[in-house]
Short mmCIF file of C-alpha atoms and ligand atoms in Angstrom, two decimals:
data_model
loop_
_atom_site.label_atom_id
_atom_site.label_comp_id
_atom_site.label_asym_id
_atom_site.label_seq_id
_atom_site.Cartn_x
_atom_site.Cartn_y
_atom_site.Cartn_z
CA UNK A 1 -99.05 -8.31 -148.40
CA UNK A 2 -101.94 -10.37 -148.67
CA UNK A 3 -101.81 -14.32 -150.02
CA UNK A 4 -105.47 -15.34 -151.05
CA UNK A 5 -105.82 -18.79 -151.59
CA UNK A 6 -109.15 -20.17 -153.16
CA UNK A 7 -108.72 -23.66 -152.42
CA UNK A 8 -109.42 -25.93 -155.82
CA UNK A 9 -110.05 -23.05 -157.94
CA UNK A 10 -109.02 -24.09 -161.61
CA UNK A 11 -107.09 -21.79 -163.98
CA UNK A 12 -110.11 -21.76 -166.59
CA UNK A 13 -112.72 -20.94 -164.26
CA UNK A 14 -110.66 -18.19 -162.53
CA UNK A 15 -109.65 -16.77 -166.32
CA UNK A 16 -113.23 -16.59 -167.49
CA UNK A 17 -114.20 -15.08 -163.88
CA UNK A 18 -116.89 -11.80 -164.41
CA UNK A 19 -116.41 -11.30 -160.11
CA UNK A 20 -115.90 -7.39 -159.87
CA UNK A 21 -113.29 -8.01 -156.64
CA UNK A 22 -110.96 -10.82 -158.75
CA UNK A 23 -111.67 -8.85 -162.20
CA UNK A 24 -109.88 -6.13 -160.45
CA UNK A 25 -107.08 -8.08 -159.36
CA UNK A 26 -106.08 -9.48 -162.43
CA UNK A 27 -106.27 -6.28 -164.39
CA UNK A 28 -103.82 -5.17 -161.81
CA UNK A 29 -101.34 -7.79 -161.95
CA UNK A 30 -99.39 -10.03 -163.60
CA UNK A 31 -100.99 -13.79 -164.23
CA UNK A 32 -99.54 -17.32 -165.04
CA UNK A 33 -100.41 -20.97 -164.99
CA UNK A 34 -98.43 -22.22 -162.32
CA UNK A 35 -98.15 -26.12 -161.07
CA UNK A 36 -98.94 -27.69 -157.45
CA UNK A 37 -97.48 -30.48 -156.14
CA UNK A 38 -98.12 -33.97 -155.69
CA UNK A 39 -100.06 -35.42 -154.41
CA UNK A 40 -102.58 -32.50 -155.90
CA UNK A 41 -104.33 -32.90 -152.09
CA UNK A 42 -105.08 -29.59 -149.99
CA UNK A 43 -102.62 -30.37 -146.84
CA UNK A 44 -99.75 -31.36 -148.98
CA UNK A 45 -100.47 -28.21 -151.24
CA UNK A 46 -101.28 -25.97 -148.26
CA UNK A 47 -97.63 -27.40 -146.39
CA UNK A 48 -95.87 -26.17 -149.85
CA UNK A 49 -97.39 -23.15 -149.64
CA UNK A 50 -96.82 -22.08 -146.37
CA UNK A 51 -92.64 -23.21 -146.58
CA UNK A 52 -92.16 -23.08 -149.75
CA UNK A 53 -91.09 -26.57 -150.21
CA UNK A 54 -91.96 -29.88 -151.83
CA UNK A 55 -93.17 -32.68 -149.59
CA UNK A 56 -89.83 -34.43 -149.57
CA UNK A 57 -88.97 -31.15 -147.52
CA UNK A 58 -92.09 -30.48 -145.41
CA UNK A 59 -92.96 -34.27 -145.11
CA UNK A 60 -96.78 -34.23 -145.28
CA UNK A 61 -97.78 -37.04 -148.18
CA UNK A 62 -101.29 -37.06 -148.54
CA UNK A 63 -105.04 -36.70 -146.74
CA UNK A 64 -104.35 -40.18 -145.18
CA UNK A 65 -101.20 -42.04 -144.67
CA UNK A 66 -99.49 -44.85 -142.53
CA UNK A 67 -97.61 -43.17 -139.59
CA UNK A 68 -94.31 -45.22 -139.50
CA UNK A 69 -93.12 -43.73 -136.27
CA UNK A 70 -96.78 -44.71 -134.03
CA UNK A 71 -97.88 -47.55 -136.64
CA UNK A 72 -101.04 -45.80 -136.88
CA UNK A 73 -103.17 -44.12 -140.29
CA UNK A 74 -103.17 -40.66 -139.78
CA UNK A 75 -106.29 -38.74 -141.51
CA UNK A 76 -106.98 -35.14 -142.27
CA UNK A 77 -110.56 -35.10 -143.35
CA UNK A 78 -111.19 -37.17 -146.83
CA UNK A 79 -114.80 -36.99 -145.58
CA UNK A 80 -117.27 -37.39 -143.04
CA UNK A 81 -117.22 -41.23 -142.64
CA UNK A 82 -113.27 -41.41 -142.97
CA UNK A 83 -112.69 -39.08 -140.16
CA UNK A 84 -114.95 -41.35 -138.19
CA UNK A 85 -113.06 -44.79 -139.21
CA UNK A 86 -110.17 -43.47 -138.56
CA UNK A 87 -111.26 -42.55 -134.87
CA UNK A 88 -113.07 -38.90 -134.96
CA UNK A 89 -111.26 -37.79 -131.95
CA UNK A 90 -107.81 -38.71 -133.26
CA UNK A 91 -108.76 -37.32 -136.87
CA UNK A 92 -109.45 -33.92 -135.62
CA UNK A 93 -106.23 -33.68 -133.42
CA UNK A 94 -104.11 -35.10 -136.06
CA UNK A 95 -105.54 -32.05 -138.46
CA UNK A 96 -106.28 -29.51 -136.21
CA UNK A 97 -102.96 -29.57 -134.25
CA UNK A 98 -100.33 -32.45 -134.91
CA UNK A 99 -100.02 -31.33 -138.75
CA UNK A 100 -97.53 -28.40 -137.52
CA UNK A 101 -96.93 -29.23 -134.25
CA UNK A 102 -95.47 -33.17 -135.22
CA UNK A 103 -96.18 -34.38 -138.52
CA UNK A 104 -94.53 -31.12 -140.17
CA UNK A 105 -90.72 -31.35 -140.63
CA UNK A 106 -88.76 -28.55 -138.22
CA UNK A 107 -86.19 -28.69 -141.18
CA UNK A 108 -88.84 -26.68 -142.95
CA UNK A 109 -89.89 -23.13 -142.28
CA UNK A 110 -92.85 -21.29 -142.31
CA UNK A 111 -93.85 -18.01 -144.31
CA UNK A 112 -94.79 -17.12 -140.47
CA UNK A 113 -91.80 -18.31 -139.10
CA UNK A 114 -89.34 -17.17 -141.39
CA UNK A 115 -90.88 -13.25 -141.48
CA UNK A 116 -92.00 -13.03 -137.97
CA UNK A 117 -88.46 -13.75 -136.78
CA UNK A 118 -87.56 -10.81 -138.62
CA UNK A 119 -89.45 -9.07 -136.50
CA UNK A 120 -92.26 -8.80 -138.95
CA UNK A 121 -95.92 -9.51 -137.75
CA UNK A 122 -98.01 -12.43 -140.43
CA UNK A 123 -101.38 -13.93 -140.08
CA UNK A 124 -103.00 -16.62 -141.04
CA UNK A 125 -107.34 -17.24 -141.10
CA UNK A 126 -107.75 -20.72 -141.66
CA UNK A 127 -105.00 -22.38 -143.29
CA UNK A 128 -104.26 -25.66 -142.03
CA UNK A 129 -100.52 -25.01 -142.05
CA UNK A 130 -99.91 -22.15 -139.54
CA UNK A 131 -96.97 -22.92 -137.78
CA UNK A 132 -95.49 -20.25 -135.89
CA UNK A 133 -93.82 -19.39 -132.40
CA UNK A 134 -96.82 -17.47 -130.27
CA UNK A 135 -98.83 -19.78 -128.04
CA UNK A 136 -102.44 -19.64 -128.53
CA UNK A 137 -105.13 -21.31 -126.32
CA UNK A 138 -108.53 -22.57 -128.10
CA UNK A 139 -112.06 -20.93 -127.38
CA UNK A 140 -113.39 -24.78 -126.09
CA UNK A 141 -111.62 -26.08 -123.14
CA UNK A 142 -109.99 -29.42 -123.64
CA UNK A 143 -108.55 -28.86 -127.13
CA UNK A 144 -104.85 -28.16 -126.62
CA UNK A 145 -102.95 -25.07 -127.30
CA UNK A 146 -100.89 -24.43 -130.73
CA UNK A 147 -98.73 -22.62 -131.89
CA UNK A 148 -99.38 -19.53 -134.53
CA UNK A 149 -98.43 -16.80 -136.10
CA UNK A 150 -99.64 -13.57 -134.21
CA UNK A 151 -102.56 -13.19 -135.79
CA UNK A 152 -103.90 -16.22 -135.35
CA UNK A 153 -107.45 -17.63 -136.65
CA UNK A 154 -108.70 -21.02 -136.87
CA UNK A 155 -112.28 -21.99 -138.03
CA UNK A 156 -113.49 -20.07 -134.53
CA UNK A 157 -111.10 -22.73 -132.52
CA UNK A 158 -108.10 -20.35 -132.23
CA UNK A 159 -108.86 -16.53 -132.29
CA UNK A 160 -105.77 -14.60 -131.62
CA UNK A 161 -107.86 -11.07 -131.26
CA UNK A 162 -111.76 -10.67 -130.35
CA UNK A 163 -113.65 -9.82 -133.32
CA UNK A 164 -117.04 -10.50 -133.52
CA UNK A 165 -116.75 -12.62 -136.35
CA UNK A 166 -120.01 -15.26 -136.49
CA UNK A 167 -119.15 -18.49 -135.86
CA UNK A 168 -116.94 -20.41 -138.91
CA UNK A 169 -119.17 -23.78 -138.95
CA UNK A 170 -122.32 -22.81 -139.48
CA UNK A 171 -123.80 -23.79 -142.90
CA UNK A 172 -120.43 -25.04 -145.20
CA UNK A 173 -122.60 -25.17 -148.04
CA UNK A 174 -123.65 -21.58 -148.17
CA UNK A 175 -120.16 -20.27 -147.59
CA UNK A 176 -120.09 -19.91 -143.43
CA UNK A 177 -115.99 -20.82 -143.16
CA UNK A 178 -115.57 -18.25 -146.09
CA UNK A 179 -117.55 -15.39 -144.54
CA UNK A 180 -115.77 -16.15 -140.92
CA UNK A 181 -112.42 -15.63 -143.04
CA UNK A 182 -113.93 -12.30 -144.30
CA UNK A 183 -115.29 -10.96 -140.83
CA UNK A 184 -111.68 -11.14 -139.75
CA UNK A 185 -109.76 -10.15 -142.64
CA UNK A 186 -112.19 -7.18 -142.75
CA UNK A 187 -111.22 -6.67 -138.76
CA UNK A 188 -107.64 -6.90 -139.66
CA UNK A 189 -107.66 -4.42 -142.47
CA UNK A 190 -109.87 -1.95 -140.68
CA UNK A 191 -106.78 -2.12 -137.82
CA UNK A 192 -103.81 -2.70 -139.97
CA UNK A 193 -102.92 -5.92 -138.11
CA UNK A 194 -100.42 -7.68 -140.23
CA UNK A 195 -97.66 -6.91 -142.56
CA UNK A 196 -98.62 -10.74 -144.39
CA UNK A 197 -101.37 -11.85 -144.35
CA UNK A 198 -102.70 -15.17 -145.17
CA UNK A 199 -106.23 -15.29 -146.16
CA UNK A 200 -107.59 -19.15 -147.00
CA UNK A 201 -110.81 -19.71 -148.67
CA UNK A 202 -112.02 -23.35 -148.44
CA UNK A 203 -115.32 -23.11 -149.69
CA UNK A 204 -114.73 -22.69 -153.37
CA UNK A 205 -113.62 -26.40 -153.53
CA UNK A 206 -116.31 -27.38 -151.14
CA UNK A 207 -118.70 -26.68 -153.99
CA UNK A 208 -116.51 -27.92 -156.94
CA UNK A 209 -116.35 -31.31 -155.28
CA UNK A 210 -120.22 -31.41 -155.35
CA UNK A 211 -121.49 -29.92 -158.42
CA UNK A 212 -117.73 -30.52 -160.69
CA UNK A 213 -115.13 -27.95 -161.47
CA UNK A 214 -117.16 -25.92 -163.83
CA UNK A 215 -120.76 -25.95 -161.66
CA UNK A 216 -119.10 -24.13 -158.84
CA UNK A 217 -119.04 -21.00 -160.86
CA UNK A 218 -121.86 -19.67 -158.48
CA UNK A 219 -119.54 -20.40 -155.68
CA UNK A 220 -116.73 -18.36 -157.00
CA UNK A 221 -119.18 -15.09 -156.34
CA UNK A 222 -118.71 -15.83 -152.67
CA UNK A 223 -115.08 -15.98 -152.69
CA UNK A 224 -114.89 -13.24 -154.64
CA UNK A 225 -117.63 -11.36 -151.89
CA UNK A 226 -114.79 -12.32 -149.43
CA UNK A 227 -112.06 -10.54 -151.27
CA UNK A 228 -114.46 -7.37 -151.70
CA UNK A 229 -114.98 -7.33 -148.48
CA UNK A 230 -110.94 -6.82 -147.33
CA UNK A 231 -110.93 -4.34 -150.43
CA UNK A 232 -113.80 -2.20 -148.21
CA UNK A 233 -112.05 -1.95 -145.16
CA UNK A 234 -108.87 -0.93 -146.74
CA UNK A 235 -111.30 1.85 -148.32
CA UNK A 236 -112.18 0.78 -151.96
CA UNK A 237 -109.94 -1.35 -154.10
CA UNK A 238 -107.76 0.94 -155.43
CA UNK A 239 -106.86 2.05 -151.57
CA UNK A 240 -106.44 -1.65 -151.05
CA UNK A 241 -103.79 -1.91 -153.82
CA UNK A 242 -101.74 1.41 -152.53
CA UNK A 243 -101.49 -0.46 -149.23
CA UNK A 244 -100.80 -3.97 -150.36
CA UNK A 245 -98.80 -6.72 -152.77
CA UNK A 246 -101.47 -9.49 -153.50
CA UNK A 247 -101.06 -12.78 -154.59
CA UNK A 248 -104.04 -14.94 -155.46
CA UNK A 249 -104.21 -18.77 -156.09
CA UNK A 250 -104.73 -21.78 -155.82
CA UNK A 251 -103.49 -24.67 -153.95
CA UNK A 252 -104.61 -27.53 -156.74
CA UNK A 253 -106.93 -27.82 -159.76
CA UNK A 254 -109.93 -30.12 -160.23
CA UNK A 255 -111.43 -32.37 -162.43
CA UNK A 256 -114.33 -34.69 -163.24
CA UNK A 257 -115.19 -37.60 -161.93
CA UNK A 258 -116.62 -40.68 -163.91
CA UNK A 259 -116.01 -43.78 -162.50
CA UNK A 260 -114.62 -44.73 -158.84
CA UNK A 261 -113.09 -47.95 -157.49
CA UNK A 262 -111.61 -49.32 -153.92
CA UNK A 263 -107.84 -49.73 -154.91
CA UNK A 264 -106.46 -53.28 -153.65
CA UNK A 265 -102.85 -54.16 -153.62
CA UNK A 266 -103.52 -57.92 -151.50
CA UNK A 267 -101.47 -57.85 -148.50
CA UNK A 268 -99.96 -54.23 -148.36
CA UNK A 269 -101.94 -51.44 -146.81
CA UNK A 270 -103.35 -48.75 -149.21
CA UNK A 271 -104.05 -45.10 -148.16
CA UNK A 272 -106.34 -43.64 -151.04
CA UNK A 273 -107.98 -40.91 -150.94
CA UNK A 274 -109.64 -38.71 -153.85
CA UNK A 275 -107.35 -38.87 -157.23
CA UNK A 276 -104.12 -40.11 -154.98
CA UNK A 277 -103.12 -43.50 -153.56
CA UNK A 278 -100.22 -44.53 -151.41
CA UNK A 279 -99.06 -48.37 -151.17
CA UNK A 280 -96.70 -49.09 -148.31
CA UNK A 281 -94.63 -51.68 -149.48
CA UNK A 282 -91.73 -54.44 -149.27
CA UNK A 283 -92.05 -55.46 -153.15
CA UNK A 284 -92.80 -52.00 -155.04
CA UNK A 285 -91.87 -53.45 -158.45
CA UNK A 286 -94.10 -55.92 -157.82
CA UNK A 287 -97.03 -54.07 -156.76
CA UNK A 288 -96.70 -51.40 -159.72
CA UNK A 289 -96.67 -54.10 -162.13
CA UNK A 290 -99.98 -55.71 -160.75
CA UNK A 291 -100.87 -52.14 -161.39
CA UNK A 292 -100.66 -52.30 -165.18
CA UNK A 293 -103.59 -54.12 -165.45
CA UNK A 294 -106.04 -51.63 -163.44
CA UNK A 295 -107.69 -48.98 -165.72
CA UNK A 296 -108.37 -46.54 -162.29
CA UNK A 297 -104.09 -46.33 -162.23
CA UNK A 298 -102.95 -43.98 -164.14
CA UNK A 299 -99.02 -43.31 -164.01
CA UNK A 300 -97.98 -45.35 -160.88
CA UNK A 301 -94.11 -44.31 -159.85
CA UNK A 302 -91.61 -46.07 -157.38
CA UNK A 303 -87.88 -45.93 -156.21
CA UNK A 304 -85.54 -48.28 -157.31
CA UNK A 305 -81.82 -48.69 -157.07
CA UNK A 306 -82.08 -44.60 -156.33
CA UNK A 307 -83.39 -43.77 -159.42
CA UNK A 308 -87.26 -43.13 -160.14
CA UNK A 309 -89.33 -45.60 -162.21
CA UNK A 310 -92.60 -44.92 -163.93
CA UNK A 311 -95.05 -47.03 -165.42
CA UNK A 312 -98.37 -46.82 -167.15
CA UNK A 313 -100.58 -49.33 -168.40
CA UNK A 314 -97.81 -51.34 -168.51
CA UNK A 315 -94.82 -48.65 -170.23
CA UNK A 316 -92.19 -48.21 -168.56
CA UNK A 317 -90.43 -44.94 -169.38
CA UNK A 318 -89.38 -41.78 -167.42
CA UNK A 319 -90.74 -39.50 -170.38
CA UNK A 320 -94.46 -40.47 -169.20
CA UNK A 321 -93.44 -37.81 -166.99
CA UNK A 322 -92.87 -35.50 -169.22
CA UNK A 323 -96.58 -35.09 -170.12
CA UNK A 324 -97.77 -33.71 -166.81
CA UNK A 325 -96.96 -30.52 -164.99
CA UNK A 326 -93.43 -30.23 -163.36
CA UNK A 327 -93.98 -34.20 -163.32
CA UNK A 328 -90.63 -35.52 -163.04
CA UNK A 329 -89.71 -33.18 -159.93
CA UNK A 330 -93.51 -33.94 -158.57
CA UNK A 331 -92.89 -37.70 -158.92
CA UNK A 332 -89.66 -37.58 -157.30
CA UNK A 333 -90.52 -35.19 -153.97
CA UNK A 334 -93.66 -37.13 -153.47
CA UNK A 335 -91.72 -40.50 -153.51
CA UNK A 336 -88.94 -39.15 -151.15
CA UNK A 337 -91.35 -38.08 -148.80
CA UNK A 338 -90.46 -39.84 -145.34
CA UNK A 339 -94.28 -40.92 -144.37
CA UNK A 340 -95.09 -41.72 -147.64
CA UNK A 341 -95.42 -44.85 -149.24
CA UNK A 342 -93.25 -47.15 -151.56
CA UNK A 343 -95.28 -47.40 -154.35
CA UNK A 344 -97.51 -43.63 -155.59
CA UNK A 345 -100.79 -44.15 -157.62
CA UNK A 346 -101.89 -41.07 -159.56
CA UNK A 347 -105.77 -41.70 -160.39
CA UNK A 348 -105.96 -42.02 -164.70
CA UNK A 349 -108.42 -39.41 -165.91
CA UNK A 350 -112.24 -39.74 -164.66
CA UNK A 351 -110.99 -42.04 -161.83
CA UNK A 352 -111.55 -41.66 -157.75
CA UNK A 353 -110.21 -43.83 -155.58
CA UNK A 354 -112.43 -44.77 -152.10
CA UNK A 355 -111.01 -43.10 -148.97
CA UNK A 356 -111.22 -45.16 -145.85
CA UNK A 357 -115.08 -45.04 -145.38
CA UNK A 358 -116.19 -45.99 -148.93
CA UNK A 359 -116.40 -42.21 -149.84
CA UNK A 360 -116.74 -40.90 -153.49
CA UNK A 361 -117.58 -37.76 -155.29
CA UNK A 362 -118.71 -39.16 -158.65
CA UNK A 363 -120.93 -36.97 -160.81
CA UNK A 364 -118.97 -34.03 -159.24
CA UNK A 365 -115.06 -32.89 -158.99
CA UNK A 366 -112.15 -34.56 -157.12
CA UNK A 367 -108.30 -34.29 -157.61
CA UNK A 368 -104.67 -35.26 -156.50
CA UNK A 369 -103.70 -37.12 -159.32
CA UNK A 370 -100.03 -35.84 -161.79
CA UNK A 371 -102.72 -35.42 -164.15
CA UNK A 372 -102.65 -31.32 -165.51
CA UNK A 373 -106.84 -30.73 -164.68
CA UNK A 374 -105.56 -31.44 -161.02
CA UNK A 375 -102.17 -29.94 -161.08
CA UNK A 376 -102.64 -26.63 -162.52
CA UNK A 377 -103.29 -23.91 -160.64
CA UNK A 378 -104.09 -19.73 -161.59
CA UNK A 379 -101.11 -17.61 -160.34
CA UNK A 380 -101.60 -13.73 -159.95
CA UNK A 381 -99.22 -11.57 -158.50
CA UNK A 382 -100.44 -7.59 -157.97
CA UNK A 383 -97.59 -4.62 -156.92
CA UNK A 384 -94.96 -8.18 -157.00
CA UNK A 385 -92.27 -9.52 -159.19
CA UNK A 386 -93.62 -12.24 -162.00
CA UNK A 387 -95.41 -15.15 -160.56
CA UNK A 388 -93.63 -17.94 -159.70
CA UNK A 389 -94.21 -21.12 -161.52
CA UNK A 390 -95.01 -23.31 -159.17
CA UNK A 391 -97.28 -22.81 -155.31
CA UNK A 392 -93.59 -23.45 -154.00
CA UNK A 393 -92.47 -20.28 -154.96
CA UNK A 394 -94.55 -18.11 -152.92
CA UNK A 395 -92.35 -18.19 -150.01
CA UNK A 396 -89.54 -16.93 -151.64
CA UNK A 397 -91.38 -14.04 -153.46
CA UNK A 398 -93.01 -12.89 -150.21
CA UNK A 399 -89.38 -13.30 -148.28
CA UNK A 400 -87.76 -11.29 -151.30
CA UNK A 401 -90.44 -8.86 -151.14
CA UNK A 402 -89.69 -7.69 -147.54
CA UNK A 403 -85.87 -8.09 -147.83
CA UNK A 404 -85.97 -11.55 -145.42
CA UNK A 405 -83.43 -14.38 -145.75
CA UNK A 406 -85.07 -17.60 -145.79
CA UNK A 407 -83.90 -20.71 -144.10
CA UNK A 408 -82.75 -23.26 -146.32
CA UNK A 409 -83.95 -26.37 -145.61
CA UNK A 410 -81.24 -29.57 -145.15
ZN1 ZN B 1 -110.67 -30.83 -152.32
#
């Protein structure tokens, strides 16, 4: 089997895509909307993905959060300038290798754990969660060794097998991480490494975040390239089809972004970060009430005597909920998250919230936010049962596909 995920890739631009390699695909399969989770934020999607859970489960809340446990901000990557104020170094280890190896629950499993302990052999090419139990050392001396899947490869960091594949950082812009991804898959077609594979491409949303959902069309043609080019090494595309079950998807939509603003809640510490903010919290009645009265807050939920509260613009009512994707089981993972904070701000339509280092994408695409443009993804299953309705049921539909129980999580 082979899991393509084009990261931000939006249900309407993937229906109305004229690609020849994802054209094929979907006249071959079976297709759905399906939901994310929330926050709508690659590592959180990428961790529900990978186990199958929601972030109360897996325990990864957001691109930047307060780490209770070291009293430090951890940050994956909201740009550039937040990597650097949150200490470069520490940035890149916390995303590169403390992700799985700390900051991702053990009472969750991964698609690689879960099949390769039944004796099954997965990969993964660039997916930040890739948590599995063979040791591999990095290609620079002084980063540390993680652990992987088999078939291990990681932006040229990690490279389980010798390939020849260029180097993954080259030009981001013109699609370098994308054809690295391609180089290998292509290598591990050609050689029938894997029984799952799973094939990341990050550059689609690269492009969306720039030029807005719709203007990355022209980026699309690249992702697509990178399918064709797995499709040629199996020996055409209907040769790739006899040999494997595809899913494609996403891990969260996109949308538009018009105005942006630096979320302040006085004394308590914020994490924001695209269309998602975080406010660790004594008083989180408090705090979402003060909320009511900012236009970038859209619906802003909380826990309170056990039960869920959500307000908006000053309503109070748990059928707000009701209008977004999966919403009220969103809402209530995110919340119970263990690193996440008391009070969760989903971004109103057209808002961005500043990450750590002032960072915006107005005039182009951002997401994260409950809101459907962000939280609606394209689902297409080929040679599978239906697609699952949400990114968390990928797991289970590769695990049922090769007869593998899956651990249950506490
Ligand atoms: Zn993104």
């Amino acid at each position: 089997m082979v899991i393509i995920v084009i990261d931000g890739l939006t249900p309407s631009v993937f229906e109305a895509a004229d690609t020849p390699a994802i054209r094929f695909l979907a006249e071959h399969g079976e297709y759905r909307r399906a939901s994310s989770v929330f926050p709508s934020l690659t590592p959180v999607c990428l961790a529900s993905i990978s186990t199958g859970a929601y972030p109360d489960v897996h325990e990864i809340p957001h691109l930047v959060w307060w780490y209770r446990a070291e009293q430090r901000i951890v940050e994956y990557g909201s740009s550039f300038g937040a990597i650097r104020a949150a200490g470069f170094a520490r940035s890149l280890r916390d995303t590169i290798v403390d992700l799985n190896a700390k900051h991702l629950s053990r009472n969750a499993e991964t698609i690689h754990e879960a099949l390769e302990s039944a004796g099954l052999t997965t990969g993964a090419i660039n997916i930040t969660t890739y948590r599995g139990s063979h040791r591999h050392l990095p290609t620079i001396p002084g980063v540390p060794a993680v652990n992987g899947p088999k078939r291990f490869f990681f932006y040229s960091l990690y490279e389980s097998d010798r390939t020849g594949a260029p180097m993954a950082v080259r030009n981001r812009a013109l699609g370098s991480i994308d054809a690295y991804a391609a180089a290998v898959g292509r290598w591990l077609v050609t050689r029938d490494g894997f029984d799952v594979l799973v094939y990341y491409l990050p550059d689609f949303d690269y492009a969306s975040h720039a030029f807005g959902p719709e203007g990355a069309r022209e980026a699309l043609a690249r992702s697509d390239a990178a399918i064709a080019q797995l499709m040629d090494a199996a020996g055409g595309p209907d040769a790739f089809l006899t040999r494997y079950a595809v899913v494609l998807c996403s891990d969260h939509g996109q949308s538009v972004v018009g105005e942006v603003v630096r979320l302040d809640a006085g004394a308590d510490l914020v994490t924001a970060s695209n269309r998602a903010a975080m406010v660790y919290t004594q008083t989180p009645r408090a705090v979402a009430e003060r909320l009511d009265a900012q236009p970038a807050a859209g619906l802003v939920v909380f826990e309170e005597d056990g039960r869920i509260v959500v307000r908006r613009d000053g309503d109070e009512d748990d059928a707000l909920l009701d209008e977004v994707p999966d919403g009220h089981a969103r809402a209530a993972a995110a919340l119970r998250n263990p690193n996440a904070g008391e009070v969760l701000v989903s971004a109103a339509p057209g808002w961005e919230f500043l990450d750590l280092a002032g960072r915006h994408h107005l005039g182009g695409g951002s997401h994260g936010s409950l809101e459907t443009a962000d939280s609606e993804v394209p689902m297409l299953t080929v040679g599978l049962d239906a697609p699952p309705a949400s990114i968390t049921g990928i797991k289970q539909l590769v695990a049922d596909h090769f007869g593998v129980t899956v651990r249950r999580a506490a």
